[in-house]
Amino acid sequence: MKTLAKVCRGAALPYRYSLYDQRQLIYARSISCFTLIELLVVMAIIGILAAILMPTLSSSRERARAANCVSNLKQISAANLLYADNNSEYLVPYARDMMTTNRQRWCGTSENSSSGGDALYIPANSPLAPYLGSSGKITQCNSLVQPPKSFEMNCGGYGYNTLVGTLRPGEFSSEAYASGFSVKRMKNPFNKIMFGDAAIMVDRNGNWSSNPVCHGYSASIEAPGGDWLMNPTMHFRHNNRAVVSFCDGHVDTKTLVESAYGDERYQLGFPCRNNNDDRNSFFDPRY
C-alpha cells in the first residue's frame, strides 16, 4: 500500500501528491491541541477573574437585599404611624406586658414566655396586624439566615427602638410599657430611629449566649449607654451597613460606627458613638 511520506512543518509538499492530498495535509497542519501548560494558564486566568468578580457580585447581592429591607421597613413604619393616627397619636408599644406575662411584642404574641428559643410570636395577634394586612406577617430579611430556633422569632429580622416604643423612656413600669411614645411630644422625629435591622447572638437552642453559634432574632433595638446584657442589637449586615427607618417615615442606611465589645465580627453595634449625647440624638424621643 502506498503511504504518504512524512512532511515537516514549513516544508514544500512533494509534487507527487494529488491536490486533494495536499489540501488534507495543509488542514492537518492547521489543527493543534492545547498543551498541559496552556490549559493551566487558561485555568489560572479564569481563577483570577473569578477572584476579582466574586466580591463585586456579593456586594451587588447585598445591595439588592438592602433595597428589599428598605421596602419592608417603609411598610412597618407606615403601619406604626397609622396606628398612632388611630390611637390618640401614641405609637405602638414595644412590649405591652413586659412587666407581667412578657408575651407581647409589637410583632405579635407568643404562646410561651419570650425568654428562650421557643418564643414564636404569632403575627396575626400583633397590634400592627390591621395595618400590615390580614396575616400581619412581616417579610423576612434575606440577609439574616433563619435559625431553626431563636429568641423573638417572626419579627422579620427587624427591631423596634425601645425608647420610642415606651410611654416614658427609661422607666421600668407597667404604665411606661403600656404605650409607645407620643408623636406630638416627639422632638426631631426626622433623626429618631424607629425600626431597623436587628439581631442578637444565640446558641444552638436559640437562647442568647456569650458563646454564640449564629445570629438570632431581636424584636428590639437598644440605645447606646444601656446596661442590658444583650446590648447592642442593631445589625449591620448589608456590607457593614444597617437599614433604618425614622419617626418621620423616611428610610435610610447607616454605617457601623461603634461595634459590640469592640469586635466587628458580630456586625452588631451602633450608627453613632456609645455615649449619652448620641443616645439622645438618635434614639431618645425627648431630645
mmCIF file of C-alpha atoms in Angstrom:
data_model
loop_
_atom_site.group_PDB
_atom_site.id
_atom_site.type_symbol
_atom_site.label_atom_id
_atom_site.label_comp_id
_atom_site.label_asym_id
_atom_site.label_seq_id
_atom_site.Cartn_x
_atom_site.Cartn_y
_atom_site.Cartn_z
ATOM 1 C CA MET A 1 0.000 0.000 0.000
ATOM 2 C CA LYS A 2 1.282 3.376 -0.972
ATOM 3 C CA THR A 3 1.821 5.661 2.038
ATOM 4 C CA LEU A 4 2.306 9.361 2.262
ATOM 5 C CA ALA A 5 5.799 10.494 3.070
ATOM 6 C CA LYS A 6 6.392 12.451 6.259
ATOM 7 C CA VAL A 7 6.118 16.155 5.661
ATOM 8 C CA CYS A 8 7.909 18.512 8.007
ATOM 9 C CA ARG A 9 6.337 21.766 9.168
ATOM 10 C CA GLY A 10 7.142 24.527 6.729
ATOM 11 C CA ALA A 11 8.440 22.121 4.038
ATOM 12 C CA ALA A 12 7.106 22.218 0.492
ATOM 13 C CA LEU A 13 4.742 19.454 -0.484
ATOM 14 C CA PRO A 14 6.160 16.884 -2.937
ATOM 15 C CA TYR A 15 4.779 17.115 -6.447
ATOM 16 C CA ARG A 16 3.549 13.506 -6.480
ATOM 17 C CA TYR A 17 0.647 14.241 -4.035
ATOM 18 C CA SER A 18 -2.705 14.933 -5.560
ATOM 19 C CA LEU A 19 -4.414 18.264 -4.972
ATOM 20 C CA TYR A 20 -6.806 16.553 -2.528
ATOM 21 C CA ASP A 21 -3.936 15.034 -0.511
ATOM 22 C CA GLN A 22 -2.194 18.375 -0.371
ATOM 23 C CA ARG A 23 -5.311 20.070 0.995
ATOM 24 C CA GLN A 24 -5.698 17.346 3.617
ATOM 25 C CA LEU A 25 -2.128 17.768 4.784
ATOM 26 C CA ILE A 26 -2.461 21.541 4.966
ATOM 27 C CA TYR A 27 -5.657 21.147 7.052
ATOM 28 C CA ALA A 28 -3.952 18.671 9.398
ATOM 29 C CA ARG A 29 -1.103 21.122 9.940
ATOM 30 C CA SER A 30 -3.562 23.851 10.934
ATOM 31 C CA ILE A 31 -5.055 21.726 13.730
ATOM 32 C CA SER A 32 -3.231 21.945 17.052
ATOM 33 C CA CYS A 33 -4.162 20.728 20.570
ATOM 34 C CA PHE A 34 -3.796 22.520 23.908
ATOM 35 C CA THR A 35 -0.719 21.554 25.794
ATOM 36 C CA LEU A 36 -0.890 20.983 29.557
ATOM 37 C CA ILE A 37 0.878 24.294 30.197
ATOM 38 C CA GLU A 38 -1.592 26.194 28.011
ATOM 39 C CA LEU A 39 -4.508 24.568 29.845
ATOM 40 C CA LEU A 40 -3.067 25.516 33.233
ATOM 41 C CA VAL A 41 -2.562 29.112 32.096
ATOM 42 C CA VAL A 42 -6.210 29.358 30.988
ATOM 43 C CA MET A 43 -7.399 27.896 34.309
ATOM 44 C CA ALA A 44 -5.241 30.376 36.230
ATOM 45 C CA ILE A 45 -6.704 33.296 34.260
ATOM 46 C CA ILE A 46 -10.244 32.085 34.965
ATOM 47 C CA GLY A 47 -9.408 31.771 38.676
ATOM 48 C CA ILE A 48 -8.019 35.314 38.805
ATOM 49 C CA LEU A 49 -11.081 36.727 37.065
ATOM 50 C CA ALA A 50 -13.381 34.844 39.447
ATOM 51 C CA ALA A 51 -11.474 36.213 42.463
ATOM 52 C CA ILE A 52 -11.869 39.742 41.093
ATOM 53 C CA LEU A 53 -15.565 39.426 40.261
ATOM 54 C CA MET A 54 -16.862 37.487 43.301
ATOM 55 C CA PRO A 55 -16.630 40.385 45.814
ATOM 56 C CA THR A 56 -18.381 42.637 43.303
ATOM 57 C CA LEU A 57 -21.176 40.107 42.797
ATOM 58 C CA SER A 58 -21.512 39.600 46.561
ATOM 59 C CA SER A 59 -21.679 43.353 47.128
ATOM 60 C CA SER A 60 -24.340 43.707 44.423
ATOM 61 C CA ARG A 61 -26.394 40.948 46.028
ATOM 62 C CA GLU A 62 -26.277 42.696 49.401
ATOM 63 C CA ARG A 63 -27.341 45.982 47.835
ATOM 64 C CA ALA A 64 -30.358 44.216 46.343
ATOM 65 C CA ARG A 65 -31.226 42.694 49.717
ATOM 66 C CA ALA A 66 -30.809 46.072 51.404
ATOM 67 C CA ALA A 67 -33.255 47.549 48.888
ATOM 68 C CA ASN A 68 -35.743 44.854 49.908
ATOM 69 C CA CYS A 69 -35.260 45.820 53.581
ATOM 70 C CA VAL A 70 -35.893 49.469 52.693
ATOM 71 C CA SER A 71 -39.282 48.430 51.288
ATOM 72 C CA ASN A 72 -40.078 46.247 54.325
ATOM 73 C CA LEU A 73 -39.196 48.966 56.843
ATOM 74 C CA LYS A 74 -41.174 51.604 54.974
ATOM 75 C CA GLN A 75 -44.203 49.358 55.279
ATOM 76 C CA ILE A 76 -43.688 48.678 59.004
ATOM 77 C CA SER A 77 -43.048 52.346 59.805
ATOM 78 C CA ALA A 78 -46.107 53.452 57.843
ATOM 79 C CA ALA A 79 -48.172 50.898 59.781
ATOM 80 C CA ASN A 80 -46.899 52.322 63.073
ATOM 81 C CA LEU A 81 -47.767 55.887 62.060
ATOM 82 C CA LEU A 82 -51.250 54.746 61.010
ATOM 83 C CA TYR A 83 -51.584 53.025 64.382
ATOM 84 C CA ALA A 84 -50.726 56.347 66.052
ATOM 85 C CA ASP A 85 -53.378 58.136 63.967
ATOM 86 C CA ASN A 86 -55.986 55.777 65.423
ATOM 87 C CA ASN A 87 -54.623 55.779 68.982
ATOM 88 C CA SER A 88 -54.502 59.439 70.055
ATOM 89 C CA GLU A 89 -51.071 59.957 68.431
ATOM 90 C CA TYR A 90 -49.356 57.273 70.538
ATOM 91 C CA LEU A 91 -47.109 54.814 68.724
ATOM 92 C CA VAL A 92 -47.394 51.043 69.167
ATOM 93 C CA PRO A 93 -45.895 49.740 72.440
ATOM 94 C CA TYR A 94 -42.741 47.679 72.130
ATOM 95 C CA ALA A 95 -43.855 45.109 74.738
ATOM 96 C CA ARG A 96 -47.143 45.991 76.423
ATOM 97 C CA ASP A 97 -46.914 43.284 79.113
ATOM 98 C CA MET A 98 -43.148 43.447 79.709
ATOM 99 C CA MET A 99 -43.591 43.766 83.488
ATOM 100 C CA THR A 100 -46.154 40.917 83.782
ATOM 101 C CA THR A 101 -46.501 37.886 81.465
ATOM 102 C CA ASN A 102 -43.940 39.226 78.944
ATOM 103 C CA ARG A 103 -45.502 37.535 75.909
ATOM 104 C CA GLN A 104 -46.474 40.509 73.768
ATOM 105 C CA ARG A 105 -44.298 42.334 71.275
ATOM 106 C CA TRP A 106 -45.016 44.877 68.555
ATOM 107 C CA CYS A 107 -44.699 41.991 66.050
ATOM 108 C CA GLY A 108 -47.096 39.542 67.724
ATOM 109 C CA THR A 109 -47.962 37.473 70.778
ATOM 110 C CA SER A 110 -46.125 34.345 71.939
ATOM 111 C CA GLU A 111 -47.904 31.394 73.500
ATOM 112 C CA ASN A 112 -44.735 30.817 75.528
ATOM 113 C CA SER A 113 -42.529 33.162 77.500
ATOM 114 C CA SER A 114 -40.204 35.363 75.478
ATOM 115 C CA SER A 115 -37.184 34.254 77.492
ATOM 116 C CA GLY A 116 -35.979 31.424 75.231
ATOM 117 C CA GLY A 117 -35.712 29.911 71.795
ATOM 118 C CA ASP A 118 -39.360 28.770 71.838
ATOM 119 C CA ALA A 119 -40.678 32.354 71.795
ATOM 120 C CA LEU A 120 -42.511 32.175 68.479
ATOM 121 C CA TYR A 121 -44.593 35.326 68.047
ATOM 122 C CA ILE A 122 -47.872 34.994 66.151
ATOM 123 C CA PRO A 123 -48.050 37.998 63.777
ATOM 124 C CA ALA A 124 -51.833 37.868 63.414
ATOM 125 C CA ASN A 125 -52.026 38.955 67.077
ATOM 126 C CA SER A 126 -49.751 41.944 66.522
ATOM 127 C CA PRO A 127 -51.195 45.399 67.275
ATOM 128 C CA LEU A 128 -49.866 46.387 63.818
ATOM 129 C CA ALA A 129 -51.614 43.488 62.042
ATOM 130 C CA PRO A 130 -54.632 45.581 60.912
ATOM 131 C CA TYR A 131 -52.206 47.915 59.129
ATOM 132 C CA LEU A 132 -49.955 45.223 57.629
ATOM 133 C CA GLY A 133 -52.595 43.003 56.031
ATOM 134 C CA SER A 134 -54.836 40.269 57.319
ATOM 135 C CA SER A 135 -51.992 37.987 58.456
ATOM 136 C CA GLY A 136 -49.839 40.740 59.923
ATOM 137 C CA LYS A 137 -46.805 38.820 58.706
ATOM 138 C CA ILE A 138 -43.571 40.774 58.348
ATOM 139 C CA THR A 139 -41.451 39.977 55.305
ATOM 140 C CA GLN A 140 -38.193 38.307 56.289
ATOM 141 C CA CYS A 141 -34.827 39.961 55.647
ATOM 142 C CA ASN A 142 -32.975 37.591 53.303
ATOM 143 C CA SER A 143 -29.573 38.526 54.696
ATOM 144 C CA LEU A 144 -30.373 37.122 58.140
ATOM 145 C CA VAL A 145 -30.090 33.335 57.959
ATOM 146 C CA GLN A 146 -33.142 31.974 59.746
ATOM 147 C CA PRO A 147 -32.143 29.568 62.552
ATOM 148 C CA PRO A 148 -34.497 26.699 63.461
ATOM 149 C CA LYS A 149 -34.941 28.187 66.937
ATOM 150 C CA SER A 150 -34.374 31.737 68.010
ATOM 151 C CA PHE A 151 -35.256 34.406 70.519
ATOM 152 C CA GLU A 152 -38.223 36.535 69.324
ATOM 153 C CA MET A 153 -38.943 34.827 66.009
ATOM 154 C CA ASN A 154 -41.311 36.317 63.395
ATOM 155 C CA CYS A 155 -40.059 39.879 63.775
ATOM 156 C CA GLY A 156 -38.582 39.534 60.269
ATOM 157 C CA GLY A 157 -35.081 40.412 61.421
ATOM 158 C CA TYR A 158 -36.108 43.934 62.443
ATOM 159 C CA GLY A 159 -36.088 45.615 65.841
ATOM 160 C CA TYR A 160 -38.057 48.499 67.354
ATOM 161 C CA ASN A 161 -36.304 51.326 69.205
ATOM 162 C CA THR A 162 -37.381 50.613 72.791
ATOM 163 C CA LEU A 163 -37.167 54.275 73.792
ATOM 164 C CA VAL A 164 -39.713 55.139 71.087
ATOM 165 C CA GLY A 165 -41.783 52.065 71.967
ATOM 166 C CA THR A 166 -42.433 53.152 75.573
ATOM 167 C CA LEU A 167 -44.528 55.938 77.000
ATOM 168 C CA ARG A 168 -41.824 57.077 79.414
ATOM 169 C CA PRO A 169 -38.390 56.137 78.025
ATOM 170 C CA GLY A 170 -36.014 54.572 80.512
ATOM 171 C CA GLU A 171 -38.693 53.795 83.102
ATOM 172 C CA PHE A 172 -39.446 50.175 84.016
ATOM 173 C CA SER A 173 -43.117 50.058 84.973
ATOM 174 C CA SER A 174 -46.356 48.675 83.591
ATOM 175 C CA GLU A 175 -47.554 52.210 82.861
ATOM 176 C CA ALA A 176 -44.409 53.043 80.884
ATOM 177 C CA TYR A 177 -44.734 49.933 78.701
ATOM 178 C CA ALA A 178 -48.490 50.311 78.159
ATOM 179 C CA SER A 179 -47.993 52.560 75.126
ATOM 180 C CA GLY A 180 -45.436 53.884 72.724
ATOM 181 C CA PHE A 181 -44.230 57.476 72.799
ATOM 182 C CA SER A 182 -46.474 60.338 71.701
ATOM 183 C CA VAL A 183 -45.881 61.591 68.170
ATOM 184 C CA LYS A 184 -46.983 65.074 69.258
ATOM 185 C CA ARG A 185 -44.396 65.232 72.025
ATOM 186 C CA MET A 186 -41.540 63.810 69.995
ATOM 187 C CA LYS A 187 -38.610 66.111 69.210
ATOM 188 C CA ASN A 188 -36.692 65.869 65.941
ATOM 189 C CA PRO A 189 -38.597 62.864 64.518
ATOM 190 C CA PHE A 190 -36.539 63.036 61.302
ATOM 191 C CA ASN A 191 -33.466 61.993 63.326
ATOM 192 C CA LYS A 192 -35.044 59.485 65.732
ATOM 193 C CA ILE A 193 -34.697 55.815 64.838
ATOM 194 C CA MET A 194 -37.950 53.834 64.800
ATOM 195 C CA PHE A 195 -37.125 50.419 63.284
ATOM 196 C CA GLY A 196 -34.004 48.846 61.829
ATOM 197 C CA ASP A 197 -32.034 45.691 61.082
ATOM 198 C CA ALA A 198 -31.557 43.849 64.373
ATOM 199 C CA ALA A 199 -30.152 40.604 65.775
ATOM 200 C CA ILE A 200 -28.604 39.007 68.843
ATOM 201 C CA MET A 201 -26.098 36.193 69.230
ATOM 202 C CA VAL A 202 -27.663 32.829 70.159
ATOM 203 C CA ASP A 203 -26.664 29.259 70.970
ATOM 204 C CA ARG A 204 -27.966 26.102 69.260
ATOM 205 C CA ASN A 205 -31.194 26.267 71.257
ATOM 206 C CA GLY A 206 -31.950 29.825 70.176
ATOM 207 C CA ASN A 207 -31.118 31.446 73.517
ATOM 208 C CA TRP A 208 -28.859 34.448 73.900
ATOM 209 C CA SER A 209 -25.294 33.351 74.592
ATOM 210 C CA SER A 210 -21.893 34.885 75.250
ATOM 211 C CA ASN A 211 -20.516 31.899 73.280
ATOM 212 C CA PRO A 212 -22.809 32.080 70.243
ATOM 213 C CA VAL A 213 -23.020 29.885 67.168
ATOM 214 C CA CYS A 214 -25.083 32.203 64.957
ATOM 215 C CA HIS A 215 -27.255 35.325 64.812
ATOM 216 C CA GLY A 216 -30.807 35.135 66.108
ATOM 217 C CA TYR A 217 -33.786 37.462 66.050
ATOM 218 C CA SER A 218 -34.246 40.532 68.185
ATOM 219 C CA ALA A 219 -37.509 42.484 68.188
ATOM 220 C CA SER A 220 -35.778 45.451 69.819
ATOM 221 C CA ILE A 221 -33.081 47.979 69.015
ATOM 222 C CA GLU A 222 -31.283 49.075 72.150
ATOM 223 C CA ALA A 223 -29.873 52.570 72.555
ATOM 224 C CA PRO A 224 -26.261 53.386 73.493
ATOM 225 C CA GLY A 225 -25.424 53.801 77.138
ATOM 226 C CA GLY A 226 -27.655 50.971 78.306
ATOM 227 C CA ASP A 227 -26.532 48.221 80.671
ATOM 228 C CA TRP A 228 -28.693 45.445 79.187
ATOM 229 C CA LEU A 229 -26.611 42.303 78.696
ATOM 230 C CA MET A 230 -27.630 41.821 75.048
ATOM 231 C CA ASN A 231 -26.937 45.410 74.019
ATOM 232 C CA PRO A 232 -26.289 46.438 71.234
ATOM 233 C CA THR A 233 -28.722 44.735 68.876
ATOM 234 C CA MET A 234 -28.575 46.808 65.673
ATOM 235 C CA HIS A 235 -27.233 44.503 62.962
ATOM 236 C CA PHE A 236 -25.054 45.973 60.180
ATOM 237 C CA ARG A 237 -25.479 43.016 57.839
ATOM 238 C CA HIS A 238 -25.606 44.802 54.467
ATOM 239 C CA ASN A 239 -21.960 45.446 53.573
ATOM 240 C CA ASN A 240 -21.351 46.836 57.070
ATOM 241 C CA ARG A 241 -24.481 48.991 56.889
ATOM 242 C CA ALA A 242 -27.907 48.725 58.536
ATOM 243 C CA VAL A 243 -31.229 49.762 57.034
ATOM 244 C CA VAL A 244 -33.046 52.093 59.439
ATOM 245 C CA SER A 245 -36.440 53.831 59.438
ATOM 246 C CA PHE A 246 -37.027 57.118 61.249
ATOM 247 C CA CYS A 247 -40.018 58.501 63.088
ATOM 248 C CA ASP A 248 -40.967 60.859 60.270
ATOM 249 C CA GLY A 249 -41.371 57.823 57.971
ATOM 250 C CA HIS A 250 -38.232 58.039 55.828
ATOM 251 C CA VAL A 251 -35.779 55.132 55.500
ATOM 252 C CA ASP A 252 -32.007 55.281 55.121
ATOM 253 C CA THR A 253 -28.890 53.141 55.622
ATOM 254 C CA LYS A 254 -26.386 53.768 58.387
ATOM 255 C CA THR A 255 -22.748 52.758 58.705
ATOM 256 C CA LEU A 256 -21.402 50.901 61.722
ATOM 257 C CA VAL A 257 -19.631 53.471 63.916
ATOM 258 C CA GLU A 258 -19.030 51.558 67.149
ATOM 259 C CA SER A 259 -19.190 47.769 67.342
ATOM 260 C CA ALA A 260 -20.243 45.447 70.129
ATOM 261 C CA TYR A 261 -17.468 44.855 72.609
ATOM 262 C CA GLY A 262 -15.029 46.340 70.072
ATOM 263 C CA ASP A 263 -15.459 43.211 67.916
ATOM 264 C CA GLU A 264 -16.781 43.744 64.382
ATOM 265 C CA ARG A 265 -17.124 40.016 63.648
ATOM 266 C CA TYR A 266 -20.658 40.031 65.035
ATOM 267 C CA GLN A 267 -21.696 43.079 62.933
ATOM 268 C CA LEU A 268 -23.613 44.350 65.973
ATOM 269 C CA GLY A 269 -23.207 47.922 67.134
ATOM 270 C CA PHE A 270 -24.428 51.489 66.843
ATOM 271 C CA PRO A 271 -24.691 54.015 63.998
ATOM 272 C CA CYS A 272 -23.228 56.539 66.449
ATOM 273 C CA ARG A 273 -20.902 56.714 69.427
ATOM 274 C CA ASN A 274 -21.790 54.815 72.573
ATOM 275 C CA ASN A 275 -22.410 57.871 74.756
ATOM 276 C CA ASN A 276 -25.351 59.830 76.153
ATOM 277 C CA ASP A 277 -25.156 62.661 73.609
ATOM 278 C CA ASP A 278 -25.547 60.320 70.636
ATOM 279 C CA ARG A 279 -28.119 58.275 72.562
ATOM 280 C CA ASN A 280 -30.262 61.401 72.892
ATOM 281 C CA SER A 281 -29.674 62.495 69.300
ATOM 282 C CA PHE A 282 -30.541 59.219 67.556
ATOM 283 C CA PHE A 283 -32.723 57.270 69.980
ATOM 284 C CA ASP A 284 -34.425 59.235 72.766
ATOM 285 C CA PRO A 285 -37.623 60.953 71.503
ATOM 286 C CA ARG A 286 -37.495 63.517 74.304
ATOM 287 C CA TYR A 287 -34.442 65.281 72.848
#
